[in-house]
Amino acid sequence: MSRMWPWLRVLVAVVILVVLVWRLGTGAFVDGFRLVDGPAVLAALAIGLLTTVFGVWRWRLLARRLGLPLPVLTAVADYYRALFLNAVLPAGVLGDAHRALRHGRSAGDVGRGVRAVVLERTAGQVVLIGAGVIALLIEPSLAATMAHAVLPGLGITIVLLGGLAAAAALAAWAWRRRDVPRWRRAVSAAVADARRGLLARDAWPGVLGLSALVLLGYVAMFVVAARTAGSAAPVGRLLPLALLALLVMALPVNVGGFGPREAFSALAFGAVGLGAQQGLTTAVVYGVLAFVASLPGAVVLLLRRGTRPAGHALPAEDREIVAERPDQAVENGLSLARRSQ
């Protein structure tokens, strides 16, 4: 099942994109790439820098709460690299997995390093879900649109994740029977770190505020994409569309980020009278700008490879994450985490 998942998620995304091309034509897709200009690229890089800084701040806040050192420049470089790897590798989270393992190893506590990144990502998703609920309250007519765009991919995702969860539960049951104390220690450590890093009174306001700032940056990027695509709709009208499009992007069914986001944007823009083709073009422009914003991560990869002494190979985690085949991406990322425990 784990070997099939990367290919199935790509297949679902491709089917979504093919249906969109069949219904709306190729013009909206082509426009999404053609309309991206210099000012839009500069805006994407600037917004990407701000969201990265706020994300790094959130990560460092949680890491310090867990007792892990995290230098600012190292954190910024690792965060950018994670964004780039998330954009170009299957699964969309392997960059964060690499970031967690690298930080954990450098700090001498891989488990806690992984938990710091998991908490950081969780905080962002919680704020995004909350904002998405508010967006549905603002525009209740979009609920049906979101269901049409999300349910096909969500259904497949639930079935596949259910199978993976069952396999994981069976493995956990076998592991627990073999090593109950270790299993209990792992769960206890995760709960304790969540309380210390995310749920403490003096921690969650800062994490919540930084997550809101990161989300605001993503919304600003969507507005830039809409303007680049030619939309003159007021920002207030674009806001719920942006929040729900970002929420749809969390589905692990896409090709380089493309798929459900484009389907939802086309349907949602059409539902509110802004035009389905306008929505599709906006989503494509957003995908291009998001990739542009992650490109400093490619520079980080090149610089770190260039500064490695001659004759020294890449570390094992770099080789496995950067040079893996698509069908092995998720499996290799998980195996790295297991070997680091």
Short mmCIF file of C-alpha atoms in Angstrom, two decimals:
data_model
loop_
_atom_site.label_atom_id
_atom_site.label_comp_id
_atom_site.label_asym_id
_atom_site.label_seq_id
_atom_site.Cartn_x
_atom_site.Cartn_y
_atom_site.Cartn_z
CA MET A 1 0.00 0.00 0.00
CA SER A 2 2.77 2.45 0.88
CA ARG A 3 4.42 1.80 -2.51
CA MET A 4 1.16 2.49 -4.36
CA TRP A 5 0.31 5.72 -2.53
CA PRO A 6 2.71 8.11 -4.35
CA TRP A 7 1.50 6.90 -7.72
CA LEU A 8 -2.19 6.96 -6.78
CA ARG A 9 -2.02 10.51 -5.46
CA VAL A 10 -0.31 11.61 -8.67
CA LEU A 11 -2.93 9.75 -10.72
CA VAL A 12 -5.80 11.49 -8.91
CA ALA A 13 -4.20 14.90 -9.45
CA VAL A 14 -3.60 14.17 -13.14
CA VAL A 15 -7.23 13.10 -13.59
CA ILE A 16 -8.39 16.35 -11.95
CA LEU A 17 -6.17 18.42 -14.24
CA VAL A 18 -7.27 16.50 -17.35
CA VAL A 19 -10.94 17.10 -16.49
CA LEU A 20 -10.24 20.81 -16.00
CA VAL A 21 -8.51 21.04 -19.38
CA TRP A 22 -11.38 19.13 -21.00
CA ARG A 23 -14.00 21.45 -19.49
CA LEU A 24 -12.19 24.81 -19.64
CA GLY A 25 -9.55 24.35 -22.33
CA THR A 26 -5.81 24.88 -22.19
CA GLY A 27 -5.99 28.67 -22.39
CA ALA A 28 -6.42 29.21 -18.66
CA PHE A 29 -3.41 26.99 -17.89
CA VAL A 30 -1.22 28.68 -20.48
CA ASP A 31 -2.27 32.11 -19.22
CA GLY A 32 -1.29 31.10 -15.70
CA PHE A 33 2.33 30.73 -16.82
CA ARG A 34 2.34 33.49 -19.44
CA LEU A 35 1.00 36.24 -17.18
CA VAL A 36 3.65 35.87 -14.47
CA ASP A 37 5.85 38.96 -14.81
CA GLY A 38 8.75 40.62 -13.03
CA PRO A 39 6.70 42.52 -10.41
CA ALA A 40 4.80 39.34 -9.53
CA VAL A 41 8.05 37.40 -9.13
CA LEU A 42 9.52 40.12 -6.90
CA ALA A 43 6.34 40.19 -4.82
CA ALA A 44 6.45 36.40 -4.47
CA LEU A 45 10.07 36.47 -3.31
CA ALA A 46 9.34 39.26 -0.81
CA ILE A 47 6.24 37.57 0.58
CA GLY A 48 8.09 34.26 0.66
CA LEU A 49 10.87 35.85 2.68
CA LEU A 50 8.42 37.25 5.23
CA THR A 51 6.48 34.00 5.60
CA THR A 52 9.74 32.08 5.94
CA VAL A 53 10.99 34.43 8.65
CA PHE A 54 7.73 34.08 10.59
CA GLY A 55 7.80 30.31 10.11
CA VAL A 56 11.39 30.15 11.34
CA TRP A 57 10.46 32.29 14.34
CA ARG A 58 7.66 29.84 15.16
CA TRP A 59 9.99 26.86 14.73
CA ARG A 60 12.68 28.41 16.94
CA LEU A 61 10.09 29.28 19.58
CA LEU A 62 8.91 25.67 19.75
CA ALA A 63 12.45 24.27 19.59
CA ARG A 64 13.56 26.44 22.49
CA ARG A 65 10.51 25.36 24.47
CA LEU A 66 11.70 21.78 23.98
CA GLY A 67 15.24 22.67 25.02
CA LEU A 68 16.82 22.48 21.55
CA PRO A 69 19.25 25.11 20.22
CA LEU A 70 18.49 26.45 16.75
CA PRO A 71 20.68 29.24 15.28
CA VAL A 72 18.77 31.80 13.21
CA LEU A 73 20.76 31.57 9.97
CA THR A 74 20.79 27.77 10.06
CA ALA A 75 17.04 27.74 10.67
CA VAL A 76 16.34 30.11 7.75
CA ALA A 77 18.50 28.05 5.38
CA ASP A 78 16.94 24.75 6.50
CA TYR A 79 13.42 26.18 6.26
CA TYR A 80 13.97 27.44 2.72
CA ARG A 81 15.46 24.11 1.68
CA ALA A 82 12.47 22.29 3.17
CA LEU A 83 10.08 24.51 1.20
CA PHE A 84 11.93 23.74 -2.03
CA LEU A 85 12.07 19.99 -1.40
CA ASN A 86 8.39 19.97 -0.45
CA ALA A 87 7.64 21.62 -3.79
CA VAL A 88 9.68 19.30 -6.01
CA LEU A 89 9.43 15.90 -4.27
CA PRO A 90 6.38 13.64 -3.93
CA ALA A 91 4.33 13.66 -0.71
CA GLY A 92 4.92 17.38 -0.06
CA VAL A 93 6.44 16.81 3.39
CA LEU A 94 9.84 15.23 2.72
CA GLY A 95 11.52 18.61 3.03
CA ASP A 96 10.10 19.00 6.52
CA ALA A 97 11.14 15.43 7.38
CA HIS A 98 14.68 16.25 6.31
CA ARG A 99 14.59 19.52 8.26
CA ALA A 100 13.47 17.67 11.40
CA LEU A 101 16.11 14.95 11.12
CA ARG A 102 18.91 17.41 10.40
CA HIS A 103 18.00 19.61 13.35
CA GLY A 104 17.54 16.64 15.68
CA ARG A 105 20.91 15.17 14.76
CA SER A 106 22.72 18.51 15.13
CA ALA A 107 21.04 19.09 18.52
CA GLY A 108 21.71 15.54 19.72
CA ASP A 109 18.04 14.54 20.10
CA VAL A 110 16.41 13.32 16.89
CA GLY A 111 13.10 12.45 18.52
CA ARG A 112 12.65 15.89 20.00
CA GLY A 113 13.83 17.54 16.78
CA VAL A 114 11.15 15.66 14.85
CA ARG A 115 8.50 16.57 17.41
CA ALA A 116 9.45 20.26 17.18
CA VAL A 117 8.79 20.26 13.43
CA VAL A 118 5.59 18.24 13.82
CA LEU A 119 4.31 20.74 16.39
CA GLU A 120 5.30 23.64 14.15
CA ARG A 121 3.43 22.20 11.18
CA THR A 122 0.46 21.25 13.34
CA ALA A 123 0.13 24.80 14.64
CA GLY A 124 -0.04 26.11 11.09
CA GLN A 125 -2.67 23.57 10.05
CA VAL A 126 -4.84 24.30 13.09
CA VAL A 127 -4.87 28.02 12.28
CA LEU A 128 -5.58 27.28 8.60
CA ILE A 129 -8.51 25.01 9.46
CA GLY A 130 -9.93 27.62 11.83
CA ALA A 131 -9.62 30.30 9.15
CA GLY A 132 -11.25 27.96 6.63
CA VAL A 133 -14.25 27.45 8.91
CA ILE A 134 -14.58 31.23 9.25
CA ALA A 135 -14.40 31.56 5.46
CA LEU A 136 -17.27 29.09 5.08
CA LEU A 137 -19.31 31.14 7.55
CA ILE A 138 -18.58 34.27 5.50
CA GLU A 139 -19.44 32.53 2.20
CA PRO A 140 -21.70 29.55 3.02
CA SER A 141 -22.44 29.11 -0.68
CA LEU A 142 -18.87 27.88 -1.12
CA ALA A 143 -19.50 24.83 1.07
CA ALA A 144 -21.07 22.87 -1.80
CA THR A 145 -18.33 24.03 -4.16
CA MET A 146 -15.66 22.87 -1.77
CA ALA A 147 -17.38 19.50 -1.42
CA HIS A 148 -17.40 19.00 -5.19
CA ALA A 149 -13.72 19.92 -5.47
CA VAL A 150 -12.49 18.07 -2.40
CA LEU A 151 -14.62 14.97 -1.90
CA PRO A 152 -13.23 12.86 -4.80
CA GLY A 153 -9.65 13.31 -3.69
CA LEU A 154 -10.64 13.23 -0.04
CA GLY A 155 -12.46 9.93 -0.47
CA ILE A 156 -9.46 8.26 -2.06
CA THR A 157 -7.20 9.83 0.54
CA ILE A 158 -9.35 8.52 3.40
CA VAL A 159 -9.43 4.99 1.95
CA LEU A 160 -5.69 4.88 1.39
CA LEU A 161 -4.83 6.51 4.69
CA GLY A 162 -7.24 4.12 6.37
CA GLY A 163 -5.30 1.21 4.92
CA LEU A 164 -2.02 2.75 5.98
CA ALA A 165 -3.41 3.45 9.45
CA ALA A 166 -4.56 -0.16 9.79
CA ALA A 167 -1.12 -1.39 8.76
CA ALA A 168 0.52 1.07 11.15
CA ALA A 169 -1.80 0.01 13.96
CA LEU A 170 -0.96 -3.64 13.34
CA ALA A 171 2.75 -2.83 13.34
CA ALA A 172 2.35 -0.73 16.49
CA TRP A 173 0.46 -3.57 18.19
CA ALA A 174 3.25 -6.01 17.33
CA TRP A 175 5.88 -3.51 18.45
CA ARG A 176 4.02 -2.78 21.68
CA ARG A 177 3.85 -6.46 22.52
CA ARG A 178 7.57 -6.71 21.95
CA ASP A 179 8.60 -3.50 23.72
CA VAL A 180 5.81 -1.98 25.82
CA PRO A 181 8.06 0.34 27.89
CA ARG A 182 9.59 1.90 24.78
CA TRP A 183 6.17 2.50 23.21
CA ARG A 184 4.89 4.11 26.37
CA ARG A 185 7.96 6.31 26.66
CA ALA A 186 7.51 7.51 23.09
CA VAL A 187 3.86 8.44 23.65
CA SER A 188 4.63 10.10 26.97
CA ALA A 189 7.45 12.12 25.43
CA ALA A 190 5.21 13.31 22.58
CA VAL A 191 2.43 14.37 24.96
CA ALA A 192 4.86 16.11 27.31
CA ASP A 193 6.50 18.03 24.47
CA ALA A 194 3.11 19.08 23.09
CA ARG A 195 2.13 20.45 26.47
CA ARG A 196 5.46 22.19 26.96
CA GLY A 197 5.89 23.54 23.46
CA LEU A 198 2.42 24.19 22.09
CA LEU A 199 -0.21 24.17 24.82
CA ALA A 200 1.51 26.06 27.64
CA ARG A 201 -0.01 29.43 28.55
CA ASP A 202 3.16 31.33 27.77
CA ALA A 203 3.71 29.48 24.48
CA TRP A 204 0.49 29.17 22.50
CA PRO A 205 -0.24 32.92 22.03
CA GLY A 206 3.10 33.44 20.29
CA VAL A 207 2.73 30.30 18.18
CA LEU A 208 -0.83 31.28 17.26
CA GLY A 209 0.20 34.82 16.32
CA LEU A 210 3.11 33.68 14.17
CA SER A 211 0.92 31.07 12.46
CA ALA A 212 -1.61 33.80 11.67
CA LEU A 213 1.15 35.95 10.14
CA VAL A 214 2.34 33.04 8.00
CA LEU A 215 -1.23 32.46 6.81
CA LEU A 216 -1.61 36.17 6.07
CA GLY A 217 1.44 35.92 3.83
CA TYR A 218 -0.08 33.01 1.91
CA VAL A 219 -3.31 34.96 1.47
CA ALA A 220 -1.33 37.97 0.21
CA MET A 221 0.36 35.67 -2.32
CA PHE A 222 -3.07 34.52 -3.51
CA VAL A 223 -4.21 38.13 -3.93
CA VAL A 224 -1.06 38.88 -5.95
CA ALA A 225 -1.82 35.82 -8.08
CA ALA A 226 -5.40 37.01 -8.64
CA ARG A 227 -4.24 40.47 -9.67
CA THR A 228 -1.60 38.98 -11.96
CA ALA A 229 -4.29 36.80 -13.52
CA GLY A 230 -6.34 39.93 -14.25
CA SER A 231 -8.93 39.80 -11.46
CA ALA A 232 -10.17 43.17 -10.20
CA ALA A 233 -12.33 41.68 -7.43
CA PRO A 234 -12.08 43.42 -4.03
CA VAL A 235 -9.73 41.84 -1.52
CA GLY A 236 -12.67 41.16 0.79
CA ARG A 237 -14.25 39.03 -1.90
CA LEU A 238 -11.02 37.17 -2.59
CA LEU A 239 -10.29 36.47 1.08
CA PRO A 240 -12.64 33.50 1.63
CA LEU A 241 -11.64 32.06 -1.75
CA ALA A 242 -7.98 32.28 -0.79
CA LEU A 243 -8.46 30.68 2.62
CA LEU A 244 -10.45 27.76 1.24
CA ALA A 245 -8.04 27.26 -1.67
CA LEU A 246 -5.18 27.08 0.84
CA LEU A 247 -7.16 24.57 2.88
CA VAL A 248 -7.75 22.40 -0.19
CA MET A 249 -4.01 22.47 -0.89
CA ALA A 250 -3.48 20.51 2.34
CA LEU A 251 -4.88 17.42 0.60
CA PRO A 252 -1.98 15.07 -0.23
CA VAL A 253 -3.27 14.59 -3.79
CA ASN A 254 -1.39 16.83 -6.21
CA VAL A 255 1.37 17.07 -8.78
CA GLY A 256 3.86 19.71 -7.69
CA GLY A 257 1.03 21.38 -5.77
CA PHE A 258 -1.33 21.35 -8.77
CA GLY A 259 -4.65 19.49 -8.69
CA PRO A 260 -7.41 20.08 -6.11
CA ARG A 261 -6.43 23.75 -5.74
CA GLU A 262 -7.13 24.38 -9.43
CA ALA A 263 -10.41 22.44 -9.32
CA PHE A 264 -11.65 24.31 -6.27
CA SER A 265 -10.58 27.72 -7.58
CA ALA A 266 -12.33 27.17 -10.91
CA LEU A 267 -15.55 26.07 -9.22
CA ALA A 268 -15.43 28.69 -6.46
CA PHE A 269 -14.68 31.65 -8.73
CA GLY A 270 -17.50 30.51 -10.99
CA ALA A 271 -19.89 30.14 -8.03
CA VAL A 272 -19.33 33.74 -6.86
CA GLY A 273 -19.56 35.18 -10.36
CA LEU A 274 -15.87 35.78 -11.04
CA GLY A 275 -15.56 33.18 -13.79
CA ALA A 276 -14.25 29.63 -13.70
CA GLN A 277 -11.40 30.37 -16.12
CA GLN A 278 -10.34 33.31 -13.96
CA GLY A 279 -10.22 31.02 -10.94
CA LEU A 280 -8.20 28.38 -12.77
CA THR A 281 -5.70 30.94 -14.04
CA THR A 282 -5.37 32.44 -10.56
CA ALA A 283 -4.64 29.02 -9.08
CA VAL A 284 -2.00 28.27 -11.72
CA VAL A 285 -0.34 31.66 -11.16
CA TYR A 286 -0.35 30.99 -7.41
CA GLY A 287 1.38 27.66 -7.99
CA VAL A 288 4.06 29.32 -10.11
CA LEU A 289 4.61 32.11 -7.57
CA ALA A 290 4.76 29.65 -4.66
CA PHE A 291 7.45 27.71 -6.50
CA VAL A 292 9.36 30.92 -7.21
CA ALA A 293 9.17 31.80 -3.50
CA SER A 294 10.80 28.47 -2.65
CA LEU A 295 13.74 28.87 -5.06
CA PRO A 296 16.13 30.25 -2.41
CA GLY A 297 15.97 26.71 -1.04
CA ALA A 298 17.53 25.47 -4.28
CA VAL A 299 20.33 28.00 -3.77
CA VAL A 300 20.86 26.62 -0.25
CA LEU A 301 21.15 23.09 -1.66
CA LEU A 302 23.68 24.17 -4.28
CA LEU A 303 25.75 26.23 -1.86
CA ARG A 304 25.94 23.44 0.70
CA ARG A 305 26.96 20.94 -1.95
CA GLY A 306 29.51 23.40 -3.30
CA THR A 307 31.10 24.02 0.10
CA ARG A 308 31.45 20.29 0.87
CA PRO A 309 35.12 19.22 0.63
CA ALA A 310 36.11 17.36 -2.53
CA GLY A 311 35.82 13.60 -2.21
CA HIS A 312 33.17 13.83 0.51
CA ALA A 313 29.84 12.31 -0.43
CA LEU A 314 26.52 13.78 0.53
CA PRO A 315 25.19 12.62 3.91
CA ALA A 316 22.92 9.61 3.72
CA GLU A 317 19.77 11.64 4.36
CA ASP A 318 20.67 14.12 1.58
CA ARG A 319 21.29 11.32 -0.92
CA GLU A 320 18.06 9.54 -0.11
CA ILE A 321 15.85 12.63 -0.13
CA VAL A 322 17.34 14.52 -3.08
CA ALA A 323 18.06 11.56 -5.37
CA GLU A 324 15.14 9.25 -4.73
CA ARG A 325 12.70 7.86 -7.26
CA PRO A 326 9.08 9.07 -6.97
CA ASP A 327 7.77 5.65 -6.01
CA GLN A 328 10.27 5.42 -3.14
CA ALA A 329 9.95 8.97 -1.80
CA VAL A 330 7.53 8.40 1.04
CA GLU A 331 9.01 5.03 1.96
CA ASN A 332 12.55 6.42 2.11
CA GLY A 333 11.49 9.40 4.19
CA LEU A 334 9.82 7.14 6.71
CA SER A 335 12.77 4.75 6.80
CA LEU A 336 15.10 7.66 7.54
CA ALA A 337 12.95 8.62 10.50
CA ARG A 338 12.92 5.05 11.78
CA ARG A 339 16.69 4.66 11.48
CA SER A 340 17.22 7.91 13.38
CA GLN A 341 15.38 6.81 16.50
#
